[in-house]
Amino acid sequence: GEDVEQSLFLSVREGDSSVINCTYTDSSSTYLYWYKQEPGAGLQLLTYIFSNMDMKQDQRLTVLLNKKDKHLSLRIADTQTGDSAIYFCAEREDGGSQGNLIFGKGTKLSVKP
Amino acid sequence: EPEVTQTPSHQVTQMGQEVILRCVPISNHLYFYWYRQILGQKVEFLVSFYNNEISEKSEIFDDQFSVERPDGSNFTLKIRSTKLEDSAMYFCATGGQETQYFGPGTRLLVL
């Protein structure tokens, strides 16, 4: 079945760029997503990309999609301590009218001052 | 900014008891979902709901689970007879064509 894989941890210094990587298996996914989860909170939609795009930029966030390799990345420029959270990659399973999301295990980003 | 809300935020119940988890979707959204996250594991899809009926459901969503929109606004998940392994964070999500927005979750603990 479909699967989404992410590395579990990433540690960066404040002000550096963070790059969180994700691989997925379903080549028919139309949308791919990044969600952020802060401790004790729900899943906040950060950004998403349509599968016919290679890149999407939204302020400090840059999403890169390599459809051939089924690789998605999220770059956070000028990482701040407030960016410390778990980041989930998700692909949309497009079987029905509005497919459900398949999530990775999440990457815990720690930002050191 | 519109948000998905969920109640209660926490629920503790005894094994075998029924629980109902509630969600208020974003008002113009047509697609509704329940997901769960067992501690330390992935967020897993349970069920999707559109046009007052289930669109898809996962293997997890067995006969013990049901969903409904009793009054056309709230979206509920009922677990008829809870098991220990139902302990998890349950997330409601609602969506339009491209995106799904998640609520803050209900943490369910079954003792």
mmCIF file with all atom_site columns, C-alpha atoms in Angstrom:
data_model
loop_
_atom_site.group_PDB
_atom_site.id
_atom_site.type_symbol
_atom_site.label_atom_id
_atom_site.label_alt_id
_atom_site.label_comp_id
_atom_site.label_asym_id
_atom_site.label_entity_id
_atom_site.label_seq_id
_atom_site.pdbx_PDB_ins_code
_atom_site.Cartn_x
_atom_site.Cartn_y
_atom_site.Cartn_z
_atom_site.occupancy
_atom_site.B_iso_or_equiv
_atom_site.pdbx_formal_charge
_atom_site.auth_seq_id
_atom_site.auth_comp_id
_atom_site.auth_asym_id
_atom_site.auth_atom_id
_atom_site.pdbx_PDB_model_num
ATOM 1   C CA . GLY A 1 1   ? 0.000   0.000  0.000   1.00 0.00 ? 1   GLY A CA 1
ATOM 2   C CA . GLU A 1 2   ? 0.896   3.655  -0.042  1.00 0.00 ? 2   GLU A CA 1
ATOM 3   C CA . ASP A 1 3   ? 3.558   4.815  2.371   1.00 0.00 ? 3   ASP A CA 1
ATOM 4   C CA . VAL A 1 4   ? 5.215   8.064  3.352   1.00 0.00 ? 4   VAL A CA 1
ATOM 5   C CA . GLU A 1 5   ? 8.642   8.130  4.972   1.00 0.00 ? 5   GLU A CA 1
ATOM 6   C CA . GLN A 1 6   ? 10.458  10.903 6.813   1.00 0.00 ? 6   GLN A CA 1
ATOM 7   C CA . SER A 1 7   ? 13.534  11.131 8.975   1.00 0.00 ? 7   SER A CA 1
ATOM 8   C CA . LEU A 1 8   ? 12.517  11.417 12.613  1.00 0.00 ? 8   LEU A CA 1
ATOM 9   C CA . PHE A 1 9   ? 14.744  14.221 13.896  1.00 0.00 ? 9   PHE A CA 1
ATOM 10  C CA . LEU A 1 10  ? 16.426  17.390 12.680  1.00 0.00 ? 10  LEU A CA 1
ATOM 11  C CA . SER A 1 11  ? 18.379  19.868 14.757  1.00 0.00 ? 11  SER A CA 1
ATOM 12  C CA . VAL A 1 12  ? 19.445  23.293 13.493  1.00 0.00 ? 12  VAL A CA 1
ATOM 13  C CA . ARG A 1 13  ? 20.734  26.574 14.886  1.00 0.00 ? 13  ARG A CA 1
ATOM 14  C CA . GLU A 1 14  ? 18.535  29.643 14.952  1.00 0.00 ? 14  GLU A CA 1
ATOM 15  C CA . GLY A 1 15  ? 18.988  31.633 11.747  1.00 0.00 ? 15  GLY A CA 1
ATOM 16  C CA . ASP A 1 16  ? 20.054  28.627 9.680   1.00 0.00 ? 16  ASP A CA 1
ATOM 17  C CA . SER A 1 17  ? 17.900  27.003 7.012   1.00 0.00 ? 17  SER A CA 1
ATOM 18  C CA . SER A 1 18  ? 16.111  23.747 7.802   1.00 0.00 ? 18  SER A CA 1
ATOM 19  C CA . VAL A 1 19  ? 15.400  21.150 5.150   1.00 0.00 ? 19  VAL A CA 1
ATOM 20  C CA . ILE A 1 20  ? 12.937  18.379 5.965   1.00 0.00 ? 20  ILE A CA 1
ATOM 21  C CA . ASN A 1 21  ? 12.740  15.540 3.489   1.00 0.00 ? 21  ASN A CA 1
ATOM 22  C CA . CYS A 1 22  ? 9.985   13.084 2.646   1.00 0.00 ? 22  CYS A CA 1
ATOM 23  C CA . THR A 1 23  ? 9.516   10.227 0.208   1.00 0.00 ? 23  THR A CA 1
ATOM 24  C CA . TYR A 1 24  ? 6.186   8.794  -0.875  1.00 0.00 ? 24  TYR A CA 1
ATOM 25  C CA . THR A 1 25  ? 5.096   5.819  -2.919  1.00 0.00 ? 25  THR A CA 1
ATOM 26  C CA . ASP A 1 26  ? 1.831   6.716  -4.651  1.00 0.00 ? 26  ASP A CA 1
ATOM 27  C CA . SER A 1 27  ? 2.728   8.174  -8.035  1.00 0.00 ? 27  SER A CA 1
ATOM 28  C CA . SER A 1 28  ? -0.904  9.119  -8.645  1.00 0.00 ? 28  SER A CA 1
ATOM 29  C CA . SER A 1 29  ? -1.070  11.524 -5.697  1.00 0.00 ? 29  SER A CA 1
ATOM 30  C CA . THR A 1 30  ? -2.354  14.879 -6.909  1.00 0.00 ? 30  THR A CA 1
ATOM 31  C CA . TYR A 1 31  ? -1.557  16.938 -3.815  1.00 0.00 ? 31  TYR A CA 1
ATOM 32  C CA . LEU A 1 32  ? 1.189   16.751 -1.223  1.00 0.00 ? 32  LEU A CA 1
ATOM 33  C CA . TYR A 1 33  ? 1.085   18.584 2.075   1.00 0.00 ? 33  TYR A CA 1
ATOM 34  C CA . TRP A 1 34  ? 3.154   19.791 4.969   1.00 0.00 ? 34  TRP A CA 1
ATOM 35  C CA . TYR A 1 35  ? 1.545   20.070 8.385   1.00 0.00 ? 35  TYR A CA 1
ATOM 36  C CA . LYS A 1 36  ? 3.055   21.417 11.602  1.00 0.00 ? 36  LYS A CA 1
ATOM 37  C CA . GLN A 1 37  ? 2.199   20.100 15.058  1.00 0.00 ? 37  GLN A CA 1
ATOM 38  C CA . GLU A 1 38  ? 3.295   21.988 18.150  1.00 0.00 ? 38  GLU A CA 1
ATOM 39  C CA . PRO A 1 39  ? 3.252   20.220 21.528  1.00 0.00 ? 39  PRO A CA 1
ATOM 40  C CA . GLY A 1 40  ? -0.287  19.454 22.659  1.00 0.00 ? 40  GLY A CA 1
ATOM 41  C CA . ALA A 1 41  ? -1.811  21.056 19.583  1.00 0.00 ? 41  ALA A CA 1
ATOM 42  C CA . GLY A 1 42  ? -3.526  19.891 16.410  1.00 0.00 ? 42  GLY A CA 1
ATOM 43  C CA . LEU A 1 43  ? -2.194  19.712 12.874  1.00 0.00 ? 43  LEU A CA 1
ATOM 44  C CA . GLN A 1 44  ? -1.707  23.093 11.249  1.00 0.00 ? 44  GLN A CA 1
ATOM 45  C CA . LEU A 1 45  ? -1.669  23.143 7.454   1.00 0.00 ? 45  LEU A CA 1
ATOM 46  C CA . LEU A 1 46  ? 1.522   24.931 6.455   1.00 0.00 ? 46  LEU A CA 1
ATOM 47  C CA . THR A 1 47  ? 1.548   24.569 2.720   1.00 0.00 ? 47  THR A CA 1
ATOM 48  C CA . TYR A 1 48  ? 0.750   22.178 -0.087  1.00 0.00 ? 48  TYR A CA 1
ATOM 49  C CA . ILE A 1 49  ? 1.756   21.595 -3.674  1.00 0.00 ? 49  ILE A CA 1
ATOM 50  C CA . PHE A 1 50  ? -0.055  20.266 -6.693  1.00 0.00 ? 50  PHE A CA 1
ATOM 51  C CA . SER A 1 51  ? 1.726   17.392 -8.387  1.00 0.00 ? 51  SER A CA 1
ATOM 52  C CA . ASN A 1 52  ? 2.267   19.232 -11.678 1.00 0.00 ? 52  ASN A CA 1
ATOM 53  C CA . MET A 1 53  ? 4.438   21.822 -9.913  1.00 0.00 ? 53  MET A CA 1
ATOM 54  C CA . ASP A 1 54  ? 8.134   21.532 -9.068  1.00 0.00 ? 54  ASP A CA 1
ATOM 55  C CA . MET A 1 55  ? 8.352   24.282 -6.514  1.00 0.00 ? 55  MET A CA 1
ATOM 56  C CA . LYS A 1 56  ? 6.182   26.490 -4.377  1.00 0.00 ? 56  LYS A CA 1
ATOM 57  C CA . GLN A 1 57  ? 7.369   29.382 -2.233  1.00 0.00 ? 57  GLN A CA 1
ATOM 58  C CA . ASP A 1 58  ? 5.415   30.981 0.580   1.00 0.00 ? 58  ASP A CA 1
ATOM 59  C CA . GLN A 1 59  ? 7.374   33.540 2.622   1.00 0.00 ? 59  GLN A CA 1
ATOM 60  C CA . ARG A 1 60  ? 10.033  31.554 4.537   1.00 0.00 ? 60  ARG A CA 1
ATOM 61  C CA . LEU A 1 61  ? 8.766   28.212 3.249   1.00 0.00 ? 61  LEU A CA 1
ATOM 62  C CA . THR A 1 62  ? 9.883   26.572 0.024   1.00 0.00 ? 62  THR A CA 1
ATOM 63  C CA . VAL A 1 63  ? 8.473   23.249 -1.126  1.00 0.00 ? 63  VAL A CA 1
ATOM 64  C CA . LEU A 1 64  ? 10.347  21.236 -3.736  1.00 0.00 ? 64  LEU A CA 1
ATOM 65  C CA . LEU A 1 65  ? 8.770   18.285 -5.495  1.00 0.00 ? 65  LEU A CA 1
ATOM 66  C CA . ASN A 1 66  ? 10.691  15.712 -7.514  1.00 0.00 ? 66  ASN A CA 1
ATOM 67  C CA . LYS A 1 67  ? 7.925   13.606 -8.952  1.00 0.00 ? 67  LYS A CA 1
ATOM 68  C CA . LYS A 1 68  ? 10.292  11.218 -10.724 1.00 0.00 ? 68  LYS A CA 1
ATOM 69  C CA . ASP A 1 69  ? 11.971  10.292 -7.436  1.00 0.00 ? 69  ASP A CA 1
ATOM 70  C CA . LYS A 1 70  ? 8.768   10.753 -5.388  1.00 0.00 ? 70  LYS A CA 1
ATOM 71  C CA . HIS A 1 71  ? 10.645  13.119 -3.119  1.00 0.00 ? 71  HIS A CA 1
ATOM 72  C CA . LEU A 1 72  ? 9.217   16.146 -1.360  1.00 0.00 ? 72  LEU A CA 1
ATOM 73  C CA . SER A 1 73  ? 11.124  18.634 0.755   1.00 0.00 ? 73  SER A CA 1
ATOM 74  C CA . LEU A 1 74  ? 10.280  21.591 2.948   1.00 0.00 ? 74  LEU A CA 1
ATOM 75  C CA . ARG A 1 75  ? 12.862  24.311 3.407   1.00 0.00 ? 75  ARG A CA 1
ATOM 76  C CA . ILE A 1 76  ? 12.420  26.822 6.206   1.00 0.00 ? 76  ILE A CA 1
ATOM 77  C CA . ALA A 1 77  ? 14.618  29.866 5.755   1.00 0.00 ? 77  ALA A CA 1
ATOM 78  C CA . ASP A 1 78  ? 15.972  31.762 8.775   1.00 0.00 ? 78  ASP A CA 1
ATOM 79  C CA . THR A 1 79  ? 14.676  29.147 11.213  1.00 0.00 ? 79  THR A CA 1
ATOM 80  C CA . GLN A 1 80  ? 13.413  30.545 14.509  1.00 0.00 ? 80  GLN A CA 1
ATOM 81  C CA . THR A 1 81  ? 12.918  28.900 17.905  1.00 0.00 ? 81  THR A CA 1
ATOM 82  C CA . GLY A 1 82  ? 9.172   29.185 17.285  1.00 0.00 ? 82  GLY A CA 1
ATOM 83  C CA . ASP A 1 83  ? 9.587   26.792 14.366  1.00 0.00 ? 83  ASP A CA 1
ATOM 84  C CA . SER A 1 84  ? 10.400  23.975 16.794  1.00 0.00 ? 84  SER A CA 1
ATOM 85  C CA . ALA A 1 85  ? 7.653   21.416 16.217  1.00 0.00 ? 85  ALA A CA 1
ATOM 86  C CA . ILE A 1 86  ? 6.902   18.143 14.470  1.00 0.00 ? 86  ILE A CA 1
ATOM 87  C CA . TYR A 1 87  ? 6.478   18.457 10.706  1.00 0.00 ? 87  TYR A CA 1
ATOM 88  C CA . PHE A 1 88  ? 4.336   15.932 8.872   1.00 0.00 ? 88  PHE A CA 1
ATOM 89  C CA . CYS A 1 89  ? 4.470   15.199 5.194   1.00 0.00 ? 89  CYS A CA 1
ATOM 90  C CA . ALA A 1 90  ? 1.244   13.815 3.702   1.00 0.00 ? 90  ALA A CA 1
ATOM 91  C CA . GLU A 1 91  ? 0.068   12.649 0.330   1.00 0.00 ? 91  GLU A CA 1
ATOM 92  C CA . ARG A 1 92  ? -3.511  12.587 -0.794  1.00 0.00 ? 92  ARG A CA 1
ATOM 93  C CA . GLU A 1 93  ? -4.860  9.232  -1.849  1.00 0.00 ? 93  GLU A CA 1
ATOM 94  C CA . ASP A 1 94  ? -7.016  10.039 -4.821  1.00 0.00 ? 94  ASP A CA 1
ATOM 95  C CA . GLY A 1 95  ? -9.287  7.048  -5.029  1.00 0.00 ? 95  GLY A CA 1
ATOM 96  C CA . GLY A 1 96  ? -12.552 8.742  -4.273  1.00 0.00 ? 96  GLY A CA 1
ATOM 97  C CA . SER A 1 97  ? -14.021 12.182 -4.702  1.00 0.00 ? 97  SER A CA 1
ATOM 98  C CA . GLN A 1 98  ? -11.771 13.707 -2.041  1.00 0.00 ? 98  GLN A CA 1
ATOM 99  C CA . GLY A 1 99  ? -9.032  11.355 -1.028  1.00 0.00 ? 99  GLY A CA 1
ATOM 100 C CA . ASN A 1 100 ? -7.880  10.831 2.491   1.00 0.00 ? 100 ASN A CA 1
ATOM 101 C CA . LEU A 1 101 ? -4.369  11.784 3.560   1.00 0.00 ? 101 LEU A CA 1
ATOM 102 C CA . ILE A 1 102 ? -1.553  9.368  4.228   1.00 0.00 ? 102 ILE A CA 1
ATOM 103 C CA . PHE A 1 103 ? 0.932   10.760 6.706   1.00 0.00 ? 103 PHE A CA 1
ATOM 104 C CA . GLY A 1 104 ? 4.564   10.175 7.466   1.00 0.00 ? 104 GLY A CA 1
ATOM 105 C CA . LYS A 1 105 ? 5.662   9.655  11.069  1.00 0.00 ? 105 LYS A CA 1
ATOM 106 C CA . GLY A 1 106 ? 6.746   13.258 11.368  1.00 0.00 ? 106 GLY A CA 1
ATOM 107 C CA . THR A 1 107 ? 10.111  14.985 11.692  1.00 0.00 ? 107 THR A CA 1
ATOM 108 C CA . LYS A 1 108 ? 10.830  16.633 15.017  1.00 0.00 ? 108 LYS A CA 1
ATOM 109 C CA . LEU A 1 109 ? 12.621  19.906 14.355  1.00 0.00 ? 109 LEU A CA 1
ATOM 110 C CA . SER A 1 110 ? 14.641  21.306 17.229  1.00 0.00 ? 110 SER A CA 1
ATOM 111 C CA . VAL A 1 111 ? 15.956  24.835 16.882  1.00 0.00 ? 111 VAL A CA 1
ATOM 112 C CA . LYS A 1 112 ? 18.839  25.807 19.137  1.00 0.00 ? 112 LYS A CA 1
ATOM 113 C CA . PRO A 1 113 ? 19.407  29.448 20.038  1.00 0.00 ? 113 PRO A CA 1
ATOM 114 C CA . GLU B 2 1   ? -9.951  32.915 10.367  1.00 0.00 ? 1   GLU B CA 1
ATOM 115 C CA . PRO B 2 2   ? -12.422 30.004 10.451  1.00 0.00 ? 2   PRO B CA 1
ATOM 116 C CA . GLU B 2 3   ? -11.335 26.975 12.443  1.00 0.00 ? 3   GLU B CA 1
ATOM 117 C CA . VAL B 2 4   ? -12.394 23.410 13.015  1.00 0.00 ? 4   VAL B CA 1
ATOM 118 C CA . THR B 2 5   ? -13.332 22.900 16.652  1.00 0.00 ? 5   THR B CA 1
ATOM 119 C CA . GLN B 2 6   ? -13.600 19.668 18.609  1.00 0.00 ? 6   GLN B CA 1
ATOM 120 C CA . THR B 2 7   ? -15.114 18.699 21.946  1.00 0.00 ? 7   THR B CA 1
ATOM 121 C CA . PRO B 2 8   ? -14.188 17.455 24.416  1.00 0.00 ? 8   PRO B CA 1
ATOM 122 C CA . SER B 2 9   ? -10.471 18.153 24.410  1.00 0.00 ? 9   SER B CA 1
ATOM 123 C CA . HIS B 2 10  ? -9.904  15.174 26.716  1.00 0.00 ? 10  HIS B CA 1
ATOM 124 C CA . GLN B 2 11  ? -12.044 12.159 27.540  1.00 0.00 ? 11  GLN B CA 1
ATOM 125 C CA . VAL B 2 12  ? -11.352 9.340  29.972  1.00 0.00 ? 12  VAL B CA 1
ATOM 126 C CA . THR B 2 13  ? -13.638 6.325  29.796  1.00 0.00 ? 13  THR B CA 1
ATOM 127 C CA . GLN B 2 14  ? -13.886 2.768  31.006  1.00 0.00 ? 14  GLN B CA 1
ATOM 128 C CA . MET B 2 15  ? -13.410 -0.112 28.590  1.00 0.00 ? 15  MET B CA 1
ATOM 129 C CA . GLY B 2 16  ? -16.738 -1.144 27.078  1.00 0.00 ? 16  GLY B CA 1
ATOM 130 C CA . GLN B 2 17  ? -18.317 2.300  27.415  1.00 0.00 ? 17  GLN B CA 1
ATOM 131 C CA . GLU B 2 18  ? -19.613 4.338  24.508  1.00 0.00 ? 18  GLU B CA 1
ATOM 132 C CA . VAL B 2 19  ? -18.012 7.654  23.613  1.00 0.00 ? 19  VAL B CA 1
ATOM 133 C CA . ILE B 2 20  ? -19.085 10.374 21.222  1.00 0.00 ? 20  ILE B CA 1
ATOM 134 C CA . LEU B 2 21  ? -16.537 12.816 19.876  1.00 0.00 ? 21  LEU B CA 1
ATOM 135 C CA . ARG B 2 22  ? -17.827 16.025 18.357  1.00 0.00 ? 22  ARG B CA 1
ATOM 136 C CA . CYS B 2 23  ? -16.549 18.326 15.649  1.00 0.00 ? 23  CYS B CA 1
ATOM 137 C CA . VAL B 2 24  ? -17.794 21.605 14.262  1.00 0.00 ? 24  VAL B CA 1
ATOM 138 C CA . PRO B 2 25  ? -16.538 21.924 10.688  1.00 0.00 ? 25  PRO B CA 1
ATOM 139 C CA . ILE B 2 26  ? -15.637 25.089 8.845   1.00 0.00 ? 26  ILE B CA 1
ATOM 140 C CA . SER B 2 27  ? -18.978 26.313 7.552   1.00 0.00 ? 27  SER B CA 1
ATOM 141 C CA . ASN B 2 28  ? -18.598 26.088 3.773   1.00 0.00 ? 28  ASN B CA 1
ATOM 142 C CA . HIS B 2 29  ? -16.713 22.794 3.744   1.00 0.00 ? 29  HIS B CA 1
ATOM 143 C CA . LEU B 2 30  ? -18.384 19.766 2.229   1.00 0.00 ? 30  LEU B CA 1
ATOM 144 C CA . TYR B 2 31  ? -15.950 16.959 3.059   1.00 0.00 ? 31  TYR B CA 1
ATOM 145 C CA . PHE B 2 32  ? -15.411 15.656 6.560   1.00 0.00 ? 32  PHE B CA 1
ATOM 146 C CA . TYR B 2 33  ? -12.896 13.226 7.971   1.00 0.00 ? 33  TYR B CA 1
ATOM 147 C CA . TRP B 2 34  ? -11.806 11.500 11.148  1.00 0.00 ? 34  TRP B CA 1
ATOM 148 C CA . TYR B 2 35  ? -8.208  10.510 11.756  1.00 0.00 ? 35  TYR B CA 1
ATOM 149 C CA . ARG B 2 36  ? -6.490  9.156  14.817  1.00 0.00 ? 36  ARG B CA 1
ATOM 150 C CA . GLN B 2 37  ? -2.953  9.197  16.169  1.00 0.00 ? 37  GLN B CA 1
ATOM 151 C CA . ILE B 2 38  ? -1.899  6.584  18.664  1.00 0.00 ? 38  ILE B CA 1
ATOM 152 C CA . LEU B 2 39  ? 0.935   7.888  20.818  1.00 0.00 ? 39  LEU B CA 1
ATOM 153 C CA . GLY B 2 40  ? 4.217   7.697  18.933  1.00 0.00 ? 40  GLY B CA 1
ATOM 154 C CA . GLN B 2 41  ? 2.628   6.448  15.718  1.00 0.00 ? 41  GLN B CA 1
ATOM 155 C CA . LYS B 2 42  ? 1.479   7.918  12.432  1.00 0.00 ? 42  LYS B CA 1
ATOM 156 C CA . VAL B 2 43  ? -1.727  9.843  11.935  1.00 0.00 ? 43  VAL B CA 1
ATOM 157 C CA . GLU B 2 44  ? -4.119  7.274  10.452  1.00 0.00 ? 44  GLU B CA 1
ATOM 158 C CA . PHE B 2 45  ? -7.214  7.805  8.346   1.00 0.00 ? 45  PHE B CA 1
ATOM 159 C CA . LEU B 2 46  ? -10.460 6.419  9.760   1.00 0.00 ? 46  LEU B CA 1
ATOM 160 C CA . VAL B 2 47  ? -13.343 7.633  7.621   1.00 0.00 ? 47  VAL B CA 1
ATOM 161 C CA . SER B 2 48  ? -14.470 10.292 5.165   1.00 0.00 ? 48  SER B CA 1
ATOM 162 C CA . PHE B 2 49  ? -17.994 11.662 4.849   1.00 0.00 ? 49  PHE B CA 1
ATOM 163 C CA . TYR B 2 50  ? -19.635 13.578 2.040   1.00 0.00 ? 50  TYR B CA 1
ATOM 164 C CA . ASN B 2 51  ? -23.213 14.368 1.139   1.00 0.00 ? 51  ASN B CA 1
ATOM 165 C CA . ASN B 2 52  ? -24.471 12.752 4.343   1.00 0.00 ? 52  ASN B CA 1
ATOM 166 C CA . GLU B 2 53  ? -22.856 9.411  3.763   1.00 0.00 ? 53  GLU B CA 1
ATOM 167 C CA . ILE B 2 54  ? -19.550 7.634  4.241   1.00 0.00 ? 54  ILE B CA 1
ATOM 168 C CA . SER B 2 55  ? -17.283 8.024  1.199   1.00 0.00 ? 55  SER B CA 1
ATOM 169 C CA . GLU B 2 56  ? -14.420 5.835  2.326   1.00 0.00 ? 56  GLU B CA 1
ATOM 170 C CA . LYS B 2 57  ? -13.348 4.029  5.447   1.00 0.00 ? 57  LYS B CA 1
ATOM 171 C CA . SER B 2 58  ? -10.204 2.290  6.563   1.00 0.00 ? 58  SER B CA 1
ATOM 172 C CA . GLU B 2 59  ? -9.784  -1.169 8.058   1.00 0.00 ? 59  GLU B CA 1
ATOM 173 C CA . ILE B 2 60  ? -9.665  0.462  11.488  1.00 0.00 ? 60  ILE B CA 1
ATOM 174 C CA . PHE B 2 61  ? -13.223 1.751  11.079  1.00 0.00 ? 61  PHE B CA 1
ATOM 175 C CA . ASP B 2 62  ? -15.064 -1.427 12.035  1.00 0.00 ? 62  ASP B CA 1
ATOM 176 C CA . ASP B 2 63  ? -18.617 -1.967 13.287  1.00 0.00 ? 63  ASP B CA 1
ATOM 177 C CA . GLN B 2 64  ? -17.757 -0.354 16.615  1.00 0.00 ? 64  GLN B CA 1
ATOM 178 C CA . PHE B 2 65  ? -17.389 3.010  14.898  1.00 0.00 ? 65  PHE B CA 1
ATOM 179 C CA . SER B 2 66  ? -20.036 5.226  13.349  1.00 0.00 ? 66  SER B CA 1
ATOM 180 C CA . VAL B 2 67  ? -20.268 8.794  12.099  1.00 0.00 ? 67  VAL B CA 1
ATOM 181 C CA . GLU B 2 68  ? -23.123 11.185 11.515  1.00 0.00 ? 68  GLU B CA 1
ATOM 182 C CA . ARG B 2 69  ? -24.095 14.810 11.120  1.00 0.00 ? 69  ARG B CA 1
ATOM 183 C CA . PRO B 2 70  ? -27.131 14.817 13.398  1.00 0.00 ? 70  PRO B CA 1
ATOM 184 C CA . ASP B 2 71  ? -28.110 18.449 12.917  1.00 0.00 ? 71  ASP B CA 1
ATOM 185 C CA . GLY B 2 72  ? -26.424 19.346 9.655   1.00 0.00 ? 72  GLY B CA 1
ATOM 186 C CA . SER B 2 73  ? -23.592 21.159 11.377  1.00 0.00 ? 73  SER B CA 1
ATOM 187 C CA . ASN B 2 74  ? -21.883 19.016 13.993  1.00 0.00 ? 74  ASN B CA 1
ATOM 188 C CA . PHE B 2 75  ? -20.006 15.969 12.784  1.00 0.00 ? 75  PHE B CA 1
ATOM 189 C CA . THR B 2 76  ? -19.680 13.154 15.324  1.00 0.00 ? 76  THR B CA 1
ATOM 190 C CA . LEU B 2 77  ? -17.662 9.997  15.753  1.00 0.00 ? 77  LEU B CA 1
ATOM 191 C CA . LYS B 2 78  ? -19.168 7.342  18.007  1.00 0.00 ? 78  LYS B CA 1
ATOM 192 C CA . ILE B 2 79  ? -17.272 4.390  19.406  1.00 0.00 ? 79  ILE B CA 1
ATOM 193 C CA . ARG B 2 80  ? -19.866 1.929  20.703  1.00 0.00 ? 80  ARG B CA 1
ATOM 194 C CA . SER B 2 81  ? -17.834 -0.206 23.050  1.00 0.00 ? 81  SER B CA 1
ATOM 195 C CA . THR B 2 82  ? -14.374 1.195  23.650  1.00 0.00 ? 82  THR B CA 1
ATOM 196 C CA . LYS B 2 83  ? -11.292 -0.995 23.873  1.00 0.00 ? 83  LYS B CA 1
ATOM 197 C CA . LEU B 2 84  ? -7.942  -0.216 25.461  1.00 0.00 ? 84  LEU B CA 1
ATOM 198 C CA . GLU B 2 85  ? -6.391  0.071  22.009  1.00 0.00 ? 85  GLU B CA 1
ATOM 199 C CA . ASP B 2 86  ? -8.813  2.863  21.094  1.00 0.00 ? 86  ASP B CA 1
ATOM 200 C CA . SER B 2 87  ? -6.769  5.199  23.299  1.00 0.00 ? 87  SER B CA 1
ATOM 201 C CA . ALA B 2 88  ? -5.450  7.845  20.925  1.00 0.00 ? 88  ALA B CA 1
ATOM 202 C CA . MET B 2 89  ? -5.759  11.424 19.791  1.00 0.00 ? 89  MET B CA 1
ATOM 203 C CA . TYR B 2 90  ? -8.727  11.732 17.426  1.00 0.00 ? 90  TYR B CA 1
ATOM 204 C CA . PHE B 2 91  ? -8.641  14.495 14.841  1.00 0.00 ? 91  PHE B CA 1
ATOM 205 C CA . CYS B 2 92  ? -11.528 15.813 12.833  1.00 0.00 ? 92  CYS B CA 1
ATOM 206 C CA . ALA B 2 93  ? -10.670 17.407 9.495   1.00 0.00 ? 93  ALA B CA 1
ATOM 207 C CA . THR B 2 94  ? -12.813 19.275 7.024   1.00 0.00 ? 94  THR B CA 1
ATOM 208 C CA . GLY B 2 95  ? -11.998 20.245 3.501   1.00 0.00 ? 95  GLY B CA 1
ATOM 209 C CA . GLY B 2 96  ? -12.773 21.858 0.234   1.00 0.00 ? 96  GLY B CA 1
ATOM 210 C CA . GLN B 2 97  ? -11.388 20.761 -3.106  1.00 0.00 ? 97  GLN B CA 1
ATOM 211 C CA . GLU B 2 98  ? -7.682  20.961 -2.336  1.00 0.00 ? 98  GLU B CA 1
ATOM 212 C CA . THR B 2 99  ? -7.064  21.095 1.381   1.00 0.00 ? 99  THR B CA 1
ATOM 213 C CA . GLN B 2 100 ? -7.966  19.524 4.699   1.00 0.00 ? 100 GLN B CA 1
ATOM 214 C CA . TYR B 2 101 ? -7.982  21.575 7.875   1.00 0.00 ? 101 TYR B CA 1
ATOM 215 C CA . PHE B 2 102 ? -7.630  19.785 11.157  1.00 0.00 ? 102 PHE B CA 1
ATOM 216 C CA . GLY B 2 103 ? -9.168  20.458 14.525  1.00 0.00 ? 103 GLY B CA 1
ATOM 217 C CA . PRO B 2 104 ? -7.146  20.479 17.748  1.00 0.00 ? 104 PRO B CA 1
ATOM 218 C CA . GLY B 2 105 ? -8.069  16.884 18.538  1.00 0.00 ? 105 GLY B CA 1
ATOM 219 C CA . THR B 2 106 ? -9.712  14.929 21.354  1.00 0.00 ? 106 THR B CA 1
ATOM 220 C CA . ARG B 2 107 ? -7.399  12.888 23.515  1.00 0.00 ? 107 ARG B CA 1
ATOM 221 C CA . LEU B 2 108 ? -9.231  9.666  24.415  1.00 0.00 ? 108 LEU B CA 1
ATOM 222 C CA . LEU B 2 109 ? -7.958  7.459  27.198  1.00 0.00 ? 109 LEU B CA 1
ATOM 223 C CA . VAL B 2 110 ? -9.627  4.085  27.720  1.00 0.00 ? 110 VAL B CA 1
ATOM 224 C CA . LEU B 2 111 ? -8.969  2.449  31.093  1.00 0.00 ? 111 LEU B CA 1
#
